[in-house]
Amino acid sequence: MNALIMDAKPTRSRLSGALARALVPGLLLAAGLATTVLGFRWFLDANDAAVAYRSAPVCDTAEHTPGTDCVRRETGKVTNRYTVEGDGTTYLVTVARESGRGHRYEVNRDFYGAVKVGTDVDLTIYRGRVAEVSTQGERTGNAGTPWLSSLKVALLAGLGAALTIQGLAWSRAGGRAGSFAAAMGGFTAVSAMLGCLTLITMELPLAALLAVPVLGWLFMTAAATVIVRDGALP
């Protein structure tokens, strides 16, 4: 009888150990994927906020509900135009508002060719700032620089990558994967920060907007996991 009890204890211990080995990577993987999905959700929200003016009604019209966001139309005047040569040509125009304040905008070549100093342009004002400049069918968005939103997205993408790599590689490398996963998470966060700042200001279609960061995140996470599981870590 005592022998049976002694034999049962190691069996329960082995079962508990196996359960723990299966549970830990599963929890890490689930947490990593959930964090990453939340990061992409915030990324889409930040992009929606940058282009919300497109669907906002014009202020003081029948479509506008008092107390909600709306757009105002102003006329601006081009006060300067010039190009900057680098890897390519950057086209810039300075536009003064009716209030007298001026701002510089990066435009495409067609927009640049359609205006001269003194040309009147149409301004779309949303939440107190110029959201879009247009003239003769050409337009340029002014999404601003979403620093805070990009930082939040970057932190979630990096943390999600680190947790996912750790979860996928746990069975082979155990805790040794931790420092490498953290390093890859940091690299992913920096890449996500730069990517978010670039993509939001480009105002891309939804498919392209999601394809680039999703494929990039999958590639970096998969590559890091393969490195760990193949035993390439020191």
Tab-separated table of C-alpha atoms in Angstrom:
chain	number	residue	atom	x	y	z
A	1	MET	CA	0.000	0.000	0.000
A	2	ASN	CA	2.808	2.387	0.917
A	3	ALA	CA	4.549	1.508	-2.334
A	4	LEU	CA	1.477	2.467	-4.316
A	5	ILE	CA	1.270	5.814	-2.522
A	6	MET	CA	4.949	6.499	-3.188
A	7	ASP	CA	4.495	5.600	-6.855
A	8	ALA	CA	1.492	7.900	-7.145
A	9	LYS	CA	3.372	10.944	-5.861
A	10	PRO	CA	5.974	11.002	-8.672
A	11	THR	CA	3.178	10.478	-11.204
A	12	ARG	CA	1.224	13.467	-9.900
A	13	SER	CA	4.427	15.497	-9.833
A	14	ARG	CA	5.198	14.631	-13.447
A	15	LEU	CA	1.650	15.487	-14.488
A	16	SER	CA	1.836	18.830	-12.674
A	17	GLY	CA	5.164	19.597	-14.317
A	18	ALA	CA	3.852	18.712	-17.769
A	19	LEU	CA	0.759	20.842	-17.207
A	20	ALA	CA	2.894	23.784	-16.121
A	21	ARG	CA	5.150	23.389	-19.158
A	22	ALA	CA	2.112	23.472	-21.408
A	23	LEU	CA	0.267	26.221	-19.542
A	24	VAL	CA	3.061	28.802	-19.326
A	25	PRO	CA	3.815	29.046	-23.072
A	26	GLY	CA	0.092	28.978	-23.835
A	27	LEU	CA	-0.556	31.915	-21.519
A	28	LEU	CA	2.407	33.828	-22.933
A	29	LEU	CA	1.227	33.229	-26.500
A	30	ALA	CA	-2.349	34.248	-25.714
A	31	ALA	CA	-1.179	37.393	-23.928
A	32	GLY	CA	1.161	38.273	-26.788
A	33	LEU	CA	-1.473	37.903	-29.486
A	34	ALA	CA	-4.103	39.784	-27.456
A	35	THR	CA	-1.665	42.654	-26.832
A	36	THR	CA	-0.741	42.809	-30.499
A	37	VAL	CA	-4.380	42.847	-31.633
A	38	LEU	CA	-5.041	45.711	-29.224
A	39	GLY	CA	-2.051	47.558	-30.698
A	40	PHE	CA	-3.421	47.199	-34.228
A	41	ARG	CA	-6.833	48.346	-32.984
A	42	TRP	CA	-5.265	51.510	-31.572
A	43	PHE	CA	-3.380	51.957	-34.834
A	44	LEU	CA	-6.638	51.927	-36.790
A	45	ASP	CA	-8.244	54.298	-34.286
A	46	ALA	CA	-5.327	56.717	-34.686
A	47	ASN	CA	-5.665	56.578	-38.462
A	48	ASP	CA	-9.424	57.133	-38.243
A	49	ALA	CA	-8.834	60.202	-36.077
A	50	ALA	CA	-6.359	61.576	-38.625
A	51	VAL	CA	-8.870	61.365	-41.499
A	52	ALA	CA	-12.103	61.964	-39.548
A	53	TYR	CA	-12.517	65.361	-41.203
A	54	ARG	CA	-13.407	63.652	-44.493
A	55	SER	CA	-16.741	62.407	-43.165
A	56	ALA	CA	-17.486	65.351	-40.843
A	57	PRO	CA	-20.358	67.662	-41.858
A	58	VAL	CA	-19.801	71.299	-42.704
A	59	CYS	CA	-20.387	73.575	-39.725
A	60	ASP	CA	-23.657	75.489	-39.466
A	61	THR	CA	-25.485	73.355	-42.017
A	62	ALA	CA	-28.556	71.160	-41.696
A	63	GLU	CA	-26.355	68.045	-41.520
A	64	HIS	CA	-24.380	69.369	-38.563
A	65	THR	CA	-25.588	68.583	-35.051
A	66	PRO	CA	-24.590	71.332	-32.596
A	67	GLY	CA	-21.870	70.203	-30.228
A	68	THR	CA	-20.358	67.648	-32.616
A	69	ASP	CA	-17.237	67.892	-34.774
A	70	CYS	CA	-17.563	69.711	-38.089
A	71	VAL	CA	-15.393	71.256	-40.774
A	72	ARG	CA	-15.116	74.900	-41.816
A	73	ARG	CA	-14.017	76.187	-45.183
A	74	GLU	CA	-11.526	79.003	-45.565
A	75	THR	CA	-9.539	80.513	-48.370
A	76	GLY	CA	-5.782	80.663	-48.008
A	77	LYS	CA	-3.103	82.272	-50.140
A	78	VAL	CA	0.189	80.770	-51.261
A	79	THR	CA	2.988	82.981	-49.968
A	80	ASN	CA	5.981	80.827	-50.892
A	81	ARG	CA	6.830	77.700	-52.856
A	82	TYR	CA	10.097	75.824	-53.211
A	83	THR	CA	11.616	72.382	-53.588
A	84	VAL	CA	14.183	70.446	-51.579
A	85	GLU	CA	16.449	67.957	-53.308
A	86	GLY	CA	17.519	64.792	-51.525
A	87	ASP	CA	16.815	61.139	-52.326
A	88	GLY	CA	13.995	62.642	-54.364
A	89	THR	CA	12.371	66.015	-54.853
A	90	THR	CA	10.218	67.342	-51.998
A	91	TYR	CA	7.653	69.963	-52.973
A	92	LEU	CA	6.708	72.560	-50.349
A	93	VAL	CA	4.299	75.471	-50.294
A	94	THR	CA	3.588	78.009	-47.565
A	95	VAL	CA	-0.061	79.021	-47.198
A	96	ALA	CA	-1.371	81.931	-45.129
A	97	ARG	CA	-4.844	81.655	-43.592
A	98	GLU	CA	-7.424	84.419	-43.430
A	99	SER	CA	-6.344	84.956	-39.834
A	100	GLY	CA	-2.873	85.811	-41.099
A	101	ARG	CA	-1.134	82.720	-39.799
A	102	GLY	CA	0.902	80.743	-42.291
A	103	HIS	CA	2.024	77.125	-42.424
A	104	ARG	CA	4.241	75.071	-44.686
A	105	TYR	CA	2.808	71.980	-46.394
A	106	GLU	CA	4.437	69.172	-48.320
A	107	VAL	CA	2.532	68.606	-51.569
A	108	ASN	CA	2.811	66.431	-54.652
A	109	ARG	CA	4.270	67.596	-57.940
A	110	ASP	CA	0.877	68.215	-59.568
A	111	PHE	CA	-0.280	70.388	-56.676
A	112	TYR	CA	3.010	72.291	-56.751
A	113	GLY	CA	2.651	72.921	-60.483
A	114	ALA	CA	-0.925	74.142	-60.087
A	115	VAL	CA	-0.088	77.046	-57.772
A	116	LYS	CA	2.098	80.126	-57.765
A	117	VAL	CA	2.846	82.750	-55.123
A	118	GLY	CA	-0.419	84.634	-54.695
A	119	THR	CA	-2.694	81.747	-55.750
A	120	ASP	CA	-5.800	81.259	-53.603
A	121	VAL	CA	-6.318	77.749	-52.225
A	122	ASP	CA	-9.154	76.100	-50.295
A	123	LEU	CA	-8.563	75.140	-46.677
A	124	THR	CA	-10.538	72.569	-44.682
A	125	ILE	CA	-10.442	73.433	-40.964
A	126	TYR	CA	-11.130	70.627	-38.487
A	127	ARG	CA	-10.829	70.945	-34.724
A	128	GLY	CA	-9.119	74.306	-35.136
A	129	ARG	CA	-6.375	73.213	-37.514
A	130	VAL	CA	-5.931	72.924	-41.262
A	131	ALA	CA	-6.750	69.335	-42.150
A	132	GLU	CA	-6.542	69.673	-45.932
A	133	VAL	CA	-5.366	72.112	-48.596
A	134	SER	CA	-6.841	71.838	-52.090
A	135	THR	CA	-6.844	73.654	-55.414
A	136	GLN	CA	-7.964	72.834	-58.947
A	137	GLY	CA	-8.781	69.222	-58.074
A	138	GLU	CA	-5.466	68.644	-56.292
A	139	ARG	CA	-5.328	68.220	-52.527
A	140	THR	CA	-2.906	67.457	-49.751
A	141	GLY	CA	-3.813	66.147	-46.320
A	142	ASN	CA	-2.327	67.528	-43.124
A	143	ALA	CA	-2.746	64.693	-40.638
A	144	GLY	CA	-0.217	66.172	-38.243
A	145	THR	CA	2.354	64.084	-36.404
A	146	PRO	CA	0.625	61.475	-34.183
A	147	TRP	CA	3.499	61.095	-31.713
A	148	LEU	CA	1.480	59.919	-28.705
A	149	SER	CA	-0.692	57.494	-30.666
A	150	SER	CA	2.365	56.042	-32.397
A	151	LEU	CA	4.133	55.563	-29.071
A	152	LYS	CA	1.165	53.667	-27.623
A	153	VAL	CA	0.938	51.443	-30.687
A	154	ALA	CA	4.695	50.819	-30.629
A	155	LEU	CA	4.695	49.748	-26.973
A	156	LEU	CA	1.855	47.284	-27.531
A	157	ALA	CA	3.388	45.871	-30.727
A	158	GLY	CA	6.761	45.418	-29.041
A	159	LEU	CA	5.315	43.814	-25.911
A	160	GLY	CA	3.097	41.581	-28.019
A	161	ALA	CA	6.067	40.417	-30.092
A	162	ALA	CA	8.179	39.682	-27.002
A	163	LEU	CA	5.431	37.649	-25.331
A	164	THR	CA	4.583	35.774	-28.536
A	165	ILE	CA	8.206	34.832	-29.209
A	166	GLN	CA	8.630	33.669	-25.632
A	167	GLY	CA	5.462	31.583	-25.827
A	168	LEU	CA	6.337	29.932	-29.144
A	169	ALA	CA	9.953	29.205	-28.168
A	170	TRP	CA	9.398	28.201	-24.527
A	171	SER	CA	9.395	24.442	-25.105
A	172	ARG	CA	12.831	24.544	-26.726
A	173	ALA	CA	14.656	27.330	-24.943
A	174	GLY	CA	12.685	27.883	-21.756
A	175	GLY	CA	13.722	30.983	-19.897
A	176	ARG	CA	16.792	31.465	-22.117
A	177	ALA	CA	14.556	32.994	-24.755
A	178	GLY	CA	13.547	35.809	-22.424
A	179	SER	CA	16.377	38.258	-23.083
A	180	PHE	CA	16.330	37.629	-26.832
A	181	ALA	CA	12.537	38.006	-26.962
A	182	ALA	CA	12.820	41.279	-25.042
A	183	ALA	CA	15.457	42.559	-27.483
A	184	MET	CA	13.296	41.634	-30.462
A	185	GLY	CA	10.330	43.259	-28.762
A	186	GLY	CA	12.316	46.479	-28.467
A	187	PHE	CA	13.317	46.318	-32.124
A	188	THR	CA	9.685	45.688	-33.097
A	189	ALA	CA	8.552	48.659	-30.993
A	190	VAL	CA	10.989	51.017	-32.718
A	191	SER	CA	9.940	49.720	-36.134
A	192	ALA	CA	6.263	50.082	-35.217
A	193	MET	CA	6.804	53.648	-34.025
A	194	LEU	CA	8.427	54.692	-37.294
A	195	GLY	CA	5.913	52.745	-39.355
A	196	CYS	CA	2.931	54.232	-37.543
A	197	LEU	CA	4.204	57.790	-38.000
A	198	THR	CA	4.738	57.151	-41.709
A	199	LEU	CA	1.584	55.194	-42.555
A	200	ILE	CA	-0.892	57.460	-40.778
A	201	THR	CA	0.386	60.559	-42.548
A	202	MET	CA	0.229	58.765	-45.931
A	203	GLU	CA	-3.568	58.273	-45.684
A	204	LEU	CA	-3.540	54.864	-47.404
A	205	PRO	CA	-6.535	52.611	-48.171
A	206	LEU	CA	-7.443	50.266	-45.309
A	207	ALA	CA	-6.072	47.135	-47.006
A	208	ALA	CA	-2.643	48.662	-47.584
A	209	LEU	CA	-2.715	50.365	-44.202
A	210	LEU	CA	-3.057	47.018	-42.410
A	211	ALA	CA	-1.055	44.802	-44.777
A	212	VAL	CA	2.280	46.527	-44.220
A	213	PRO	CA	2.393	46.470	-40.387
A	214	VAL	CA	0.747	43.036	-40.047
A	215	LEU	CA	3.139	41.370	-42.491
A	216	GLY	CA	6.098	43.164	-40.905
A	217	TRP	CA	5.112	42.051	-37.402
A	218	LEU	CA	4.544	38.460	-38.521
A	219	PHE	CA	7.871	38.307	-40.329
A	220	MET	CA	9.941	39.649	-37.417
A	221	THR	CA	8.150	37.485	-34.866
A	222	ALA	CA	8.447	34.335	-36.991
A	223	ALA	CA	12.133	34.954	-37.757
A	224	ALA	CA	12.959	35.484	-34.079
A	225	THR	CA	11.058	32.336	-33.092
A	226	VAL	CA	12.937	30.247	-35.676
A	227	ILE	CA	16.263	31.556	-34.376
A	228	VAL	CA	15.387	30.507	-30.835
A	229	ARG	CA	13.904	27.140	-31.712
A	230	ASP	CA	16.849	26.215	-33.970
A	231	GLY	CA	19.206	26.749	-31.048
A	232	ALA	CA	21.046	29.696	-32.602
A	233	LEU	CA	21.150	31.537	-29.270
A	234	PRO	CA	24.471	31.476	-27.367
